[in-house]
Each structure stands twice: as structure tokens, then as C-alpha cells.
PDB file of N, CA, C and O in Angstrom:
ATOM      1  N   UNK Q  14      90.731  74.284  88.958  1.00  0.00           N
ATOM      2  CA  UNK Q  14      90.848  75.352  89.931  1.00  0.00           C
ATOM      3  C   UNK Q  14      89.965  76.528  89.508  1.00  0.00           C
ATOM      4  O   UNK Q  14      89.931  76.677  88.287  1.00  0.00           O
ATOM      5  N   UNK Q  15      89.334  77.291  90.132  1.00  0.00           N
ATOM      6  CA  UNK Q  15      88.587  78.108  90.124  1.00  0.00           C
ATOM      7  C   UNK Q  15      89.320  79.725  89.670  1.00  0.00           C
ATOM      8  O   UNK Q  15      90.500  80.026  89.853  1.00  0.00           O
ATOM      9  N   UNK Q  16      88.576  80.340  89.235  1.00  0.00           N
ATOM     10  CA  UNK Q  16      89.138  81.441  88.633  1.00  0.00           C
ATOM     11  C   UNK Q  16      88.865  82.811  89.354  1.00  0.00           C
ATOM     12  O   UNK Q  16      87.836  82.898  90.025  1.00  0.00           O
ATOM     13  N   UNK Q  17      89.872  84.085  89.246  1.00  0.00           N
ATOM     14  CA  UNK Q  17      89.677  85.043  90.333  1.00  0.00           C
ATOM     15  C   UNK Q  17      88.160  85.495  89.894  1.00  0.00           C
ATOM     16  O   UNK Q  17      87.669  85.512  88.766  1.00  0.00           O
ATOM     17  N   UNK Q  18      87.558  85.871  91.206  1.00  0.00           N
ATOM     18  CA  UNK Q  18      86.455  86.602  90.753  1.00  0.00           C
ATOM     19  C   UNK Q  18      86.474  88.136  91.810  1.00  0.00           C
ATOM     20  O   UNK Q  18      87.032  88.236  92.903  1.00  0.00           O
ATOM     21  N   UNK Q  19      85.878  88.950  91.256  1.00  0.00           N
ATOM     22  CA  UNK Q  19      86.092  90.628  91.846  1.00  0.00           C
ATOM     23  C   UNK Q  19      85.562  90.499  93.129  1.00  0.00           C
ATOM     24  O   UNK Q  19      84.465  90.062  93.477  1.00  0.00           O
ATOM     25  N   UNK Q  20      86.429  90.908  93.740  1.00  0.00           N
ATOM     26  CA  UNK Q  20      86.965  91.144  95.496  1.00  0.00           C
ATOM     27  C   UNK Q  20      88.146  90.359  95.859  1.00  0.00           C
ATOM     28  O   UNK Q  20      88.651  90.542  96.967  1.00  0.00           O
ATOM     29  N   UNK Q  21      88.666  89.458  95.003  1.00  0.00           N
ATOM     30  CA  UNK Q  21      89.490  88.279  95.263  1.00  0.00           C
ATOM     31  C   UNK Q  21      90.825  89.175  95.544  1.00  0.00           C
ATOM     32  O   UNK Q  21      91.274  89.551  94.461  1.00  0.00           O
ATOM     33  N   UNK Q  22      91.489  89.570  96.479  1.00  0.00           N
ATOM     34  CA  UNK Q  22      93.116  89.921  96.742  1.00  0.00           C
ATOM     35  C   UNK Q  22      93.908  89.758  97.783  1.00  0.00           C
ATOM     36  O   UNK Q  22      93.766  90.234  98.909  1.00  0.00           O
ATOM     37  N   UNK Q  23      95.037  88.835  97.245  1.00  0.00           N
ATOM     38  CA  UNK Q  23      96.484  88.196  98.165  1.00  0.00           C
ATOM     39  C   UNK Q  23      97.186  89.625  98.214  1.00  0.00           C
ATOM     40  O   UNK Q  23      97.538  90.198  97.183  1.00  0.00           O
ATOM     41  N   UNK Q  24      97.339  90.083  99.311  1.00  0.00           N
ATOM     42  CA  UNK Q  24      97.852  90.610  99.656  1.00  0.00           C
ATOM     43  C   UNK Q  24      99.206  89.836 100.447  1.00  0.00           C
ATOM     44  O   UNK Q  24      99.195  89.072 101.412  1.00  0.00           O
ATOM     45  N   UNK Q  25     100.356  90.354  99.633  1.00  0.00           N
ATOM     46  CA  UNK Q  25     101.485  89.392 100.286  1.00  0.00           C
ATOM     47  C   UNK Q  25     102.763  90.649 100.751  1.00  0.00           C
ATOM     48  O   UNK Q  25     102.772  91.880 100.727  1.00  0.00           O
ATOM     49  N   UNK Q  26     103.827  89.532 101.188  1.00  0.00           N
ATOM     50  CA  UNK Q  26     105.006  90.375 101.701  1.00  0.00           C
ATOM     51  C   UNK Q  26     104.608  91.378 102.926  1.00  0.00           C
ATOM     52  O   UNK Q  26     105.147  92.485 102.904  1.00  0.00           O
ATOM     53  N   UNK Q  27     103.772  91.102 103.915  1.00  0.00           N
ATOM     54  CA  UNK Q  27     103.519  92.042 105.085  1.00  0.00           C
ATOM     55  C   UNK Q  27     104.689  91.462 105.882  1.00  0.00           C
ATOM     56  O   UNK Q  27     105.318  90.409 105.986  1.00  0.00           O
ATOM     57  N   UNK Q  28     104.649  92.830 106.446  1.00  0.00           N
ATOM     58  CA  UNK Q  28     105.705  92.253 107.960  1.00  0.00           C
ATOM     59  C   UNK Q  28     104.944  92.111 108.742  1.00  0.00           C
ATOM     60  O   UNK Q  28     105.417  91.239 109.471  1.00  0.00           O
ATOM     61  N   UNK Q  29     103.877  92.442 109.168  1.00  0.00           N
ATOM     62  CA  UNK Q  29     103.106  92.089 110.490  1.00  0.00           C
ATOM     63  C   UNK Q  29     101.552  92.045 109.755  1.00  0.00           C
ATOM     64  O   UNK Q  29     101.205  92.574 108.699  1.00  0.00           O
ATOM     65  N   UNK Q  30     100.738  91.200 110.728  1.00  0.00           N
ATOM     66  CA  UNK Q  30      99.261  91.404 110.583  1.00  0.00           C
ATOM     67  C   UNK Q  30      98.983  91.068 112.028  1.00  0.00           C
ATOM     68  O   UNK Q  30      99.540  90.193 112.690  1.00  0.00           O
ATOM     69  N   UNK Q  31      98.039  91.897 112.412  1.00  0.00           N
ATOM     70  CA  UNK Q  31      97.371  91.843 113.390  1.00  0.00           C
ATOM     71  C   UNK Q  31      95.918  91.662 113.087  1.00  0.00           C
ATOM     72  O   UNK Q  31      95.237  92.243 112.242  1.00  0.00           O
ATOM     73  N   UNK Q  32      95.494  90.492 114.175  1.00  0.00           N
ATOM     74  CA  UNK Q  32      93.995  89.757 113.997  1.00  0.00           C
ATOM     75  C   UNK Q  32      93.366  89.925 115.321  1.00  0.00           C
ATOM     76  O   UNK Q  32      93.756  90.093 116.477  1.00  0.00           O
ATOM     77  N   UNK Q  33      92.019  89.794 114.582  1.00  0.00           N
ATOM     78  CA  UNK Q  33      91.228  89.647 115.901  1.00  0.00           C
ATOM     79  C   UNK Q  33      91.010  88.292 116.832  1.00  0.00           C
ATOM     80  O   UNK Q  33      90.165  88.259 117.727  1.00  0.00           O
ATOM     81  N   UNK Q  34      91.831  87.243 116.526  1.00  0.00           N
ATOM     82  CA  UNK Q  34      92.320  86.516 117.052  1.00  0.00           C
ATOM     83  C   UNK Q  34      91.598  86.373 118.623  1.00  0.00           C
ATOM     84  O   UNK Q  34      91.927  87.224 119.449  1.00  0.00           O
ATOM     85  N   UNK Q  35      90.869  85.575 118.928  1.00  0.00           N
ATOM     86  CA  UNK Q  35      90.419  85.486 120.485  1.00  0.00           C
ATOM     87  C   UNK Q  35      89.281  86.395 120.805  1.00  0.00           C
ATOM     88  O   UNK Q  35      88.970  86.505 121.991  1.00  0.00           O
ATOM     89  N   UNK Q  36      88.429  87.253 119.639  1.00  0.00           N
ATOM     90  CA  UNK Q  36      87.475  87.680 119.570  1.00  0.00           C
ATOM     91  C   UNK Q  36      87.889  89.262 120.171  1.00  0.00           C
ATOM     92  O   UNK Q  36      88.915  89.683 120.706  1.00  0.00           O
ATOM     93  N   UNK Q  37      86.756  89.828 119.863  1.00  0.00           N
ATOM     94  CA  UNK Q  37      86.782  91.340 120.513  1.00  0.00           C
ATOM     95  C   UNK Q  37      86.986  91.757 122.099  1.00  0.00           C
ATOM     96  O   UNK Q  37      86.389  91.463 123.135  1.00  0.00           O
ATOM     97  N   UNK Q  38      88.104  92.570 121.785  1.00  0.00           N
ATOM     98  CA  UNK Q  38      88.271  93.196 123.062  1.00  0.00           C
ATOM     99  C   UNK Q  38      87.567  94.614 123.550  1.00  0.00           C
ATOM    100  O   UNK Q  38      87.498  95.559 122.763  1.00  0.00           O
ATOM    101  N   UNK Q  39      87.053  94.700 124.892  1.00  0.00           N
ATOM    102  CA  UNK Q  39      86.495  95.461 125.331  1.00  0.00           C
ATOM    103  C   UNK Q  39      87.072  96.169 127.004  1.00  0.00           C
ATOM    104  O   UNK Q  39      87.766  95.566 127.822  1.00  0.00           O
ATOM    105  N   UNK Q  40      86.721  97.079 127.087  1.00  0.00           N
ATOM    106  CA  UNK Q  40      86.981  97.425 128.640  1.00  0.00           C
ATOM    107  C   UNK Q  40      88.279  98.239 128.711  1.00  0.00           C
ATOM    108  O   UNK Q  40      88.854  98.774 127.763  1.00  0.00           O
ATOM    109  N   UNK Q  41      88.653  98.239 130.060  1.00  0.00           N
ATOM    110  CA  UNK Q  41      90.487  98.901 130.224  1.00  0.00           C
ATOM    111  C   UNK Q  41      91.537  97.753 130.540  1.00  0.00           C
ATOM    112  O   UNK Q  41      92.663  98.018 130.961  1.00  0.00           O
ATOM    113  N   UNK Q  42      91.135  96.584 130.332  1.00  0.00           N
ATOM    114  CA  UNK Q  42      91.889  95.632 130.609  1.00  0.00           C
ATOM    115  C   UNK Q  42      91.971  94.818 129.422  1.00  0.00           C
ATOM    116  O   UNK Q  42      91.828  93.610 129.609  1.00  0.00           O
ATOM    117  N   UNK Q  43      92.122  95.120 128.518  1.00  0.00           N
ATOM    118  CA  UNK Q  43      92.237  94.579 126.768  1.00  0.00           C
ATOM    119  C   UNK Q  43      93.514  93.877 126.694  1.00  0.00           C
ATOM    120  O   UNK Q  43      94.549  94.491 126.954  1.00  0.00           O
ATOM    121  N   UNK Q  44      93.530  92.875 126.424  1.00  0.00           N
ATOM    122  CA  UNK Q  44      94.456  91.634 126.025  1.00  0.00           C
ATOM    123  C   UNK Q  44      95.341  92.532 124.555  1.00  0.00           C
ATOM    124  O   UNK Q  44      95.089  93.518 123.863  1.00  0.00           O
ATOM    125  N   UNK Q  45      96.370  91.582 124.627  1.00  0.00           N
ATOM    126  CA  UNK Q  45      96.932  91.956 123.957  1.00  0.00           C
ATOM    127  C   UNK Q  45      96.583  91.457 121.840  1.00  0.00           C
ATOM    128  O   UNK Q  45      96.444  90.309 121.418  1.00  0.00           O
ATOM    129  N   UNK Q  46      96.553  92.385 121.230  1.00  0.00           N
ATOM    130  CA  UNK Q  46      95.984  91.741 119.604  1.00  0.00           C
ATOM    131  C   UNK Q  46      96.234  90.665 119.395  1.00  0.00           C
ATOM    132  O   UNK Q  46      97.113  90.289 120.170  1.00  0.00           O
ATOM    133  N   UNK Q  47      95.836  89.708 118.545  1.00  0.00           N
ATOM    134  CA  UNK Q  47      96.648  88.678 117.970  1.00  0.00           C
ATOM    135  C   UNK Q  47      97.880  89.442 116.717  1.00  0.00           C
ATOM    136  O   UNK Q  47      97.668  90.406 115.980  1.00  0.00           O
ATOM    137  N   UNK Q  48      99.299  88.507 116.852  1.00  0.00           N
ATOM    138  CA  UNK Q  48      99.653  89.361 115.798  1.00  0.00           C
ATOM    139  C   UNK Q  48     100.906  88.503 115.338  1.00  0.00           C
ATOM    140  O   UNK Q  48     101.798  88.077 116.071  1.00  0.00           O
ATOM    141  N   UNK Q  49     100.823  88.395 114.418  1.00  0.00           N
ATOM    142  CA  UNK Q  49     101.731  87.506 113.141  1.00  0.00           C
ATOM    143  C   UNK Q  49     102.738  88.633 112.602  1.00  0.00           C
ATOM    144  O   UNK Q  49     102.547  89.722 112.062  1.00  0.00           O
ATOM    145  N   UNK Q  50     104.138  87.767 113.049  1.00  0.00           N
ATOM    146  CA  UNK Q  50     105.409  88.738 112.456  1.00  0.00           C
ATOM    147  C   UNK Q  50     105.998  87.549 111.645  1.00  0.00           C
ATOM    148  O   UNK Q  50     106.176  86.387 112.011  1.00  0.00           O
ATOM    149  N   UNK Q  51     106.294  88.235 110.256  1.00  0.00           N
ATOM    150  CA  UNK Q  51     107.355  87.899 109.213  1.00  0.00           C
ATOM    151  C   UNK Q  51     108.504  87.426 109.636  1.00  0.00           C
ATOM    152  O   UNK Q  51     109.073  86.494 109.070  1.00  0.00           O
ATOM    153  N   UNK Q  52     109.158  88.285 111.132  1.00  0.00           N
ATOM    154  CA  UNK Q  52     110.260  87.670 111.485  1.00  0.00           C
ATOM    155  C   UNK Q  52     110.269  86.224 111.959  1.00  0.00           C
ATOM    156  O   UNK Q  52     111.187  85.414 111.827  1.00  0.00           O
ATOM    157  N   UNK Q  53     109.057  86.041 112.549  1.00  0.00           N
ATOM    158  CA  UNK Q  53     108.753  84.687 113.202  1.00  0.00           C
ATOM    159  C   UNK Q  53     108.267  83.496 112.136  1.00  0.00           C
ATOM    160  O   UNK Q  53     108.415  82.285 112.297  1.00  0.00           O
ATOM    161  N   UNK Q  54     107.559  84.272 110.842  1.00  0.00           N
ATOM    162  CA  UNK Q  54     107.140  83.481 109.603  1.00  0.00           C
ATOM    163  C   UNK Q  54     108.095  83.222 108.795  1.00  0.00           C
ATOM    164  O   UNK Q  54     108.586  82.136 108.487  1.00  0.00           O
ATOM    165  N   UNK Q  55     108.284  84.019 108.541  1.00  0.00           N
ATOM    166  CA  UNK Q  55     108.619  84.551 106.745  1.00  0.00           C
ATOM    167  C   UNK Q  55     107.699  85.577 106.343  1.00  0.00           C
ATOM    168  O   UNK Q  55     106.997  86.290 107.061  1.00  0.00           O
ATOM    169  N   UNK Q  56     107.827  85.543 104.795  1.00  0.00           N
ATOM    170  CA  UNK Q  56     106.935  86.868 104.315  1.00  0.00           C
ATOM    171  C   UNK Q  56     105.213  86.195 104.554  1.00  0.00           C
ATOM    172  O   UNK Q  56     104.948  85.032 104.250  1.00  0.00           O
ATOM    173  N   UNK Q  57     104.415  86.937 105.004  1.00  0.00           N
ATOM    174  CA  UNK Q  57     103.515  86.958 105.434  1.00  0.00           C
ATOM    175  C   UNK Q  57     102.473  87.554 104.195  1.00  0.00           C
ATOM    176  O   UNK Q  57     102.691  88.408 103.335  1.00  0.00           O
ATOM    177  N   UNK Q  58     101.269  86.746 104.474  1.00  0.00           N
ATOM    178  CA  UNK Q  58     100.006  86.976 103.503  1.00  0.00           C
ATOM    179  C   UNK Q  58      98.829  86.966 103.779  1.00  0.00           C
ATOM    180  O   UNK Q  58      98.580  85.990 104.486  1.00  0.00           O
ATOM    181  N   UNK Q  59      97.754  87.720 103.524  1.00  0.00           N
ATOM    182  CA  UNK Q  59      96.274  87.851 103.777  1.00  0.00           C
ATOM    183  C   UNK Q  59      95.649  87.719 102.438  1.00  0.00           C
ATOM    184  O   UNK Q  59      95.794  88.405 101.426  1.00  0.00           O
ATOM    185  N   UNK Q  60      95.090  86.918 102.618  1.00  0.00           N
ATOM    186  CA  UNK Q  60      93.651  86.639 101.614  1.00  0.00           C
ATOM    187  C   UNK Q  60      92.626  87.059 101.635  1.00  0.00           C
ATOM    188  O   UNK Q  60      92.201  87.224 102.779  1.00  0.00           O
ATOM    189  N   UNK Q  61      91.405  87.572 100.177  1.00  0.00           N
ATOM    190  CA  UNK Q  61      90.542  88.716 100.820  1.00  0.00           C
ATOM    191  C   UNK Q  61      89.609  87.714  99.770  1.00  0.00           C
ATOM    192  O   UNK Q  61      90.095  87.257  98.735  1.00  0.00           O
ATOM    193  N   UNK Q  62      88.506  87.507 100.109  1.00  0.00           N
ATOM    194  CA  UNK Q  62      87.362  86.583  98.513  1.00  0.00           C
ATOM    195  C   UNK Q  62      86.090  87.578  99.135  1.00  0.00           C
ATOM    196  O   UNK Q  62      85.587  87.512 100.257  1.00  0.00           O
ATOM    197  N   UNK Q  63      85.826  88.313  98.255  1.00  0.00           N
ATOM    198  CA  UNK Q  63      84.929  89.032  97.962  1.00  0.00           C
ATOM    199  C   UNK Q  63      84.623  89.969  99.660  1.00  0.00           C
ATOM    200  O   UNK Q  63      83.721  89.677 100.444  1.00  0.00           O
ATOM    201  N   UNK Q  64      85.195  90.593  99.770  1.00  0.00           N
ATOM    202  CA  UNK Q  64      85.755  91.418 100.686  1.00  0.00           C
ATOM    203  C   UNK Q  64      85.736  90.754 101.903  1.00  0.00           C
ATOM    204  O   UNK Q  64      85.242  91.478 102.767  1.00  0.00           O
ATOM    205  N   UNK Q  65      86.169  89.368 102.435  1.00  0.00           N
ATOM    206  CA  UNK Q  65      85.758  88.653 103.813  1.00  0.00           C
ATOM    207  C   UNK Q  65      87.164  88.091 103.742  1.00  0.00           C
ATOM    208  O   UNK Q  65      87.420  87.697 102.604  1.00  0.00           O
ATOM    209  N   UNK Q  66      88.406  87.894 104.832  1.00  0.00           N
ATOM    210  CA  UNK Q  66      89.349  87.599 105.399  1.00  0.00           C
ATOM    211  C   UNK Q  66      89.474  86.176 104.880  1.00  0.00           C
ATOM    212  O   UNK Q  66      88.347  85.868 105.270  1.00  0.00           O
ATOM    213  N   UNK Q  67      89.912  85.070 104.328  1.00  0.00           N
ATOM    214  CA  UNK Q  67      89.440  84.026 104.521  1.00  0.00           C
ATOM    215  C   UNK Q  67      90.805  82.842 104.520  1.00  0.00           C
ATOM    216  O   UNK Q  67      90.756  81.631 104.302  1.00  0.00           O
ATOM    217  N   UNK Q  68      91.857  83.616 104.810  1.00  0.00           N
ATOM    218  CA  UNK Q  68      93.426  83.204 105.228  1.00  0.00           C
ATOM    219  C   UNK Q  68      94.351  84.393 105.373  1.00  0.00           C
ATOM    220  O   UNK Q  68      94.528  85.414 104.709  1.00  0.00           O
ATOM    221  N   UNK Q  69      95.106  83.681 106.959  1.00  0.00           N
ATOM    222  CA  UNK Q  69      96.245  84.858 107.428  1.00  0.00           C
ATOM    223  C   UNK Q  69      97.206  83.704 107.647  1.00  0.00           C
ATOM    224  O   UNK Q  69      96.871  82.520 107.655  1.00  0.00           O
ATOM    225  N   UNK Q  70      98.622  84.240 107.852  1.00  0.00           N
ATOM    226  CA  UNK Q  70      99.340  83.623 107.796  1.00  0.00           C
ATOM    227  C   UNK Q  70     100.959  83.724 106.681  1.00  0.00           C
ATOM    228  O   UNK Q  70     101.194  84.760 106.058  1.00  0.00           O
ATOM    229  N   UNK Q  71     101.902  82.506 106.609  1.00  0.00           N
ATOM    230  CA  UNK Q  71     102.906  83.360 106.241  1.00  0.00           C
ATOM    231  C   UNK Q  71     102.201  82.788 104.841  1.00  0.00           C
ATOM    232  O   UNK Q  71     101.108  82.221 104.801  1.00  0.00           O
ATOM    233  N   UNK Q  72     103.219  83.109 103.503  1.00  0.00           N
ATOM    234  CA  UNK Q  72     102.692  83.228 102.484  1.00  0.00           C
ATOM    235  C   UNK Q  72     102.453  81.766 102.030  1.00  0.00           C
ATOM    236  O   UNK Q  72     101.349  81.362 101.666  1.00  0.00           O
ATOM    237  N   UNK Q  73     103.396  81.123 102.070  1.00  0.00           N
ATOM    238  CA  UNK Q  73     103.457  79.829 101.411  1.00  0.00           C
ATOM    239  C   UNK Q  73     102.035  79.470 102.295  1.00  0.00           C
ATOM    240  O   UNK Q  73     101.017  79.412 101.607  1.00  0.00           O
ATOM    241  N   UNK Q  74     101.909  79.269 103.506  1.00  0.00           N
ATOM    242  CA  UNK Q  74     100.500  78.715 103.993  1.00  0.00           C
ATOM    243  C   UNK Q  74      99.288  78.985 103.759  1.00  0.00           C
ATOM    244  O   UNK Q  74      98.334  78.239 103.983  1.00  0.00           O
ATOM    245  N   UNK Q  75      99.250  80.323 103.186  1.00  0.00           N
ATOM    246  CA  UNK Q  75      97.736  81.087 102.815  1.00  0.00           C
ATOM    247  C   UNK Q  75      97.858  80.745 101.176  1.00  0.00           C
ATOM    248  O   UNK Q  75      96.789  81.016 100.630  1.00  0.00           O
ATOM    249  N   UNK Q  76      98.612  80.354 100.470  1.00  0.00           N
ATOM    250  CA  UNK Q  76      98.689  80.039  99.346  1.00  0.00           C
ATOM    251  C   UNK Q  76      98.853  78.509  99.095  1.00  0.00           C
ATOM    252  O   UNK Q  76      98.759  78.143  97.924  1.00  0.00           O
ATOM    253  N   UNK Q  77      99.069  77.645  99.982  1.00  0.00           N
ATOM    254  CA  UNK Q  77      98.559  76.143  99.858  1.00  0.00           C
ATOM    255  C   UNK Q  77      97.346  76.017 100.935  1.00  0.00           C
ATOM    256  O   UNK Q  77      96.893  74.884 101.091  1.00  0.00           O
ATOM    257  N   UNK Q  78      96.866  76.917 101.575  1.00  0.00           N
ATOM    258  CA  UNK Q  78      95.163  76.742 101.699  1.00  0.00           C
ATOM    259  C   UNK Q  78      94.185  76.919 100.663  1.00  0.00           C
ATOM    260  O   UNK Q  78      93.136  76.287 100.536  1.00  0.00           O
ATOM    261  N   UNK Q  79      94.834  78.265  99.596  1.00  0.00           N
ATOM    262  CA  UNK Q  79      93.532  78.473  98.693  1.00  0.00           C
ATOM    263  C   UNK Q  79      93.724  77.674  97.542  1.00  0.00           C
ATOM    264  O   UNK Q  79      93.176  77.975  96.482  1.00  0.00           O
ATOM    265  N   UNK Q  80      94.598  76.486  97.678  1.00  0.00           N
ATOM    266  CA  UNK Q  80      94.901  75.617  96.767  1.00  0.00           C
ATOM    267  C   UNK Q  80      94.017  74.428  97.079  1.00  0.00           C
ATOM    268  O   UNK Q  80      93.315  73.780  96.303  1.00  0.00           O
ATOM    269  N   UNK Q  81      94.167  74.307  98.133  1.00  0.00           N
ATOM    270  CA  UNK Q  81      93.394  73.073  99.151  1.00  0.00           C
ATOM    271  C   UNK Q  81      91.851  73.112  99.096  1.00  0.00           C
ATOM    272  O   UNK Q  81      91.091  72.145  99.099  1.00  0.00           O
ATOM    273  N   UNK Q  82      91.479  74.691  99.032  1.00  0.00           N
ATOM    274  CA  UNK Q  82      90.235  74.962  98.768  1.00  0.00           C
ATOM    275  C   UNK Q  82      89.465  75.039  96.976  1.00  0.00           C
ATOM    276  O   UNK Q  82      88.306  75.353  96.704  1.00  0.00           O
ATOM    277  N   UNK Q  83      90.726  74.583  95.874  1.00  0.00           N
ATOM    278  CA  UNK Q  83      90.534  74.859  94.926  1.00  0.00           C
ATOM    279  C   UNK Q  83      90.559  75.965  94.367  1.00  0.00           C
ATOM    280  O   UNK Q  83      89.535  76.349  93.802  1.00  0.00           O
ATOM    281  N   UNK Q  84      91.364  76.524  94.371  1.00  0.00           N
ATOM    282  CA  UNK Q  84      91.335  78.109  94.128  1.00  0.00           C
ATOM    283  C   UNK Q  84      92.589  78.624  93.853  1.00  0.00           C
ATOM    284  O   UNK Q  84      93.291  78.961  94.807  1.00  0.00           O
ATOM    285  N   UNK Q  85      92.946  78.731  92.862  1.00  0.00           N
ATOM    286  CA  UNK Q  85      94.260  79.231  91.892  1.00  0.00           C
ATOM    287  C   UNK Q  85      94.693  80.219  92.412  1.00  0.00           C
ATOM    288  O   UNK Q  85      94.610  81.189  91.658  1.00  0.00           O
ATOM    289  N   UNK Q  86      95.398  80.570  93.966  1.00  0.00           N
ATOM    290  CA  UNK Q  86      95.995  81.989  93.846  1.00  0.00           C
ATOM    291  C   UNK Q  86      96.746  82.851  93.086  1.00  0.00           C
ATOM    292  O   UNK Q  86      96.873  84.022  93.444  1.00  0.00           O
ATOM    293  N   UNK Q  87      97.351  82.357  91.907  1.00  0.00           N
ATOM    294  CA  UNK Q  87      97.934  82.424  91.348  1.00  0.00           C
ATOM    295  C   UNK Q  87      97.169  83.740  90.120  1.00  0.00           C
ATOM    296  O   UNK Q  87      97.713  84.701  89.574  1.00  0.00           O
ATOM    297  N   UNK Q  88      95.547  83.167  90.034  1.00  0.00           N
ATOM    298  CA  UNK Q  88      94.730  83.906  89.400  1.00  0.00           C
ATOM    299  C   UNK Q  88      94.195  85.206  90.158  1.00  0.00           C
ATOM    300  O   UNK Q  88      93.691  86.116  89.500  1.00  0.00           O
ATOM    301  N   UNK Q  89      94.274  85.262  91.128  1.00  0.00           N
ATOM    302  CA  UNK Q  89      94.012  86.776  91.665  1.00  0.00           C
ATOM    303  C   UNK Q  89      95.004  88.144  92.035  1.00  0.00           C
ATOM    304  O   UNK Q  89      96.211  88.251  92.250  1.00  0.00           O
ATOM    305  N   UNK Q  90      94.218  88.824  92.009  1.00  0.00           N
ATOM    306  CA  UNK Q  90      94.982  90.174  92.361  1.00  0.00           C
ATOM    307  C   UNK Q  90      95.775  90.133  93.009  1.00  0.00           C
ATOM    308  O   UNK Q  90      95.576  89.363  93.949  1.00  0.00           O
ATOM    309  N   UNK Q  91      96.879  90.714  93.008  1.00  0.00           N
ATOM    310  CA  UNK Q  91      98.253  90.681  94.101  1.00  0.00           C
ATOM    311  C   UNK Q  91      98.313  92.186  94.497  1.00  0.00           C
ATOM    312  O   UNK Q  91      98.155  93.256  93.908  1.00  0.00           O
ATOM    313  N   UNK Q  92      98.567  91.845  95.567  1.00  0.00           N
ATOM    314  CA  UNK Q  92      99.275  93.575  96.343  1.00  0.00           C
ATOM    315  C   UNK Q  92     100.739  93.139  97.009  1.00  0.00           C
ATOM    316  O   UNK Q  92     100.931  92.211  97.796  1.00  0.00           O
ATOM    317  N   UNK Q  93     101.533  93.896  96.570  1.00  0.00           N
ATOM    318  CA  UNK Q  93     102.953  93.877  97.453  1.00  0.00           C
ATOM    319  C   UNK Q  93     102.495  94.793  98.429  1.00  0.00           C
ATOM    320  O   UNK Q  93     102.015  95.894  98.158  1.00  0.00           O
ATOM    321  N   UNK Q  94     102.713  94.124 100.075  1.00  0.00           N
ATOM    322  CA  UNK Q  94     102.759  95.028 100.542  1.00  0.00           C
ATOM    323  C   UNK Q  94     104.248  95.693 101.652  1.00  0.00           C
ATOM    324  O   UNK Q  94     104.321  96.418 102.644  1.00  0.00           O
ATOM    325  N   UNK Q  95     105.507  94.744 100.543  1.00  0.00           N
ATOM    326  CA  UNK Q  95     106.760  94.642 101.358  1.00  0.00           C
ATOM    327  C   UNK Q  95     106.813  96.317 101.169  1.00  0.00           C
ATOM    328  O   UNK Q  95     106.210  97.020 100.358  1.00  0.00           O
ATOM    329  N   UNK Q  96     107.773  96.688 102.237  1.00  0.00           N
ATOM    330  CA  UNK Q  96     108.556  98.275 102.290  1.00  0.00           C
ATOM    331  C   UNK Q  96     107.331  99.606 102.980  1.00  0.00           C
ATOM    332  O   UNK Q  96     107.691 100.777 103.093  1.00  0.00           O
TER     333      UNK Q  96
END
């Protein structure tokens, strides 16, 4: 498994994330965000590899993707971002 390298941070325990999900909105008739609730997950997590998004989702899933991808989450930066 690959080791953290600087920009690498799981940010975990969110209650919500909102994505751009369905691409950019424009105009006065803007769709509604994409948006991921904890209540509907569980505790919720974002992944950051060298400052680019590269898993959303609840935690356990963004943490057996960067496993899948070879990549020790375990070795990178953590942010709580419960409370």
C-alpha cells in the first residue's frame, strides 16, 4: 500500500457534503446541489490526494475505495470534522 504523501487528507465524521454532482449550475433556475447526509449514510467522508476530491461518500466507502486503489488510508492525515 502506498504511503501518505503531502496534500493527502480524510476528512471524516461530516454530517453533510454537498457536491457538484450533475455539473455546474447556472442561471435563476438552478437545480438543487448534490448532497450527502450522515443521516441517510452514516458518518460521512471526503478524500483530498494532493489537493483534488478523489472520494465522497459515507466513511467506510471512501475508505474501502482508497484501499481498492492501493492506498493506506489509514496513513494519511485525518480531520474530525464531527460537532
Amino acid at each position: 500500500m502506498s504511503t501518505r504523501r503531502q496534500g493527502d487528507l480524510l476528512v471524516t465524521g461530516a454530517a453533510e457534503i454537498v457536491t457538484m454532482a450533475g455539473g455546474l449550475r447556472l442561471g435563476s433556475t438552478q437545480d438543487e446541489a448534490g448532497v450527502i447526509r450522515a443521516a441517510d449514510l452514516g458518518p460521512l467522508a471526503v478524500a483530498v490526494r494532493a489537493g483534488v476530491v478523489v472520494s465522497t461518500g459515507s466513511e467506510a466507502d471512501v475508505r474501502a475505495a482508497l484501499r481498492a486503489s492501493g492506498i493506506d488510508p489509514q496513513a494519511w492525515l485525518t480531520l474530525d470534522a464531527a460537532g
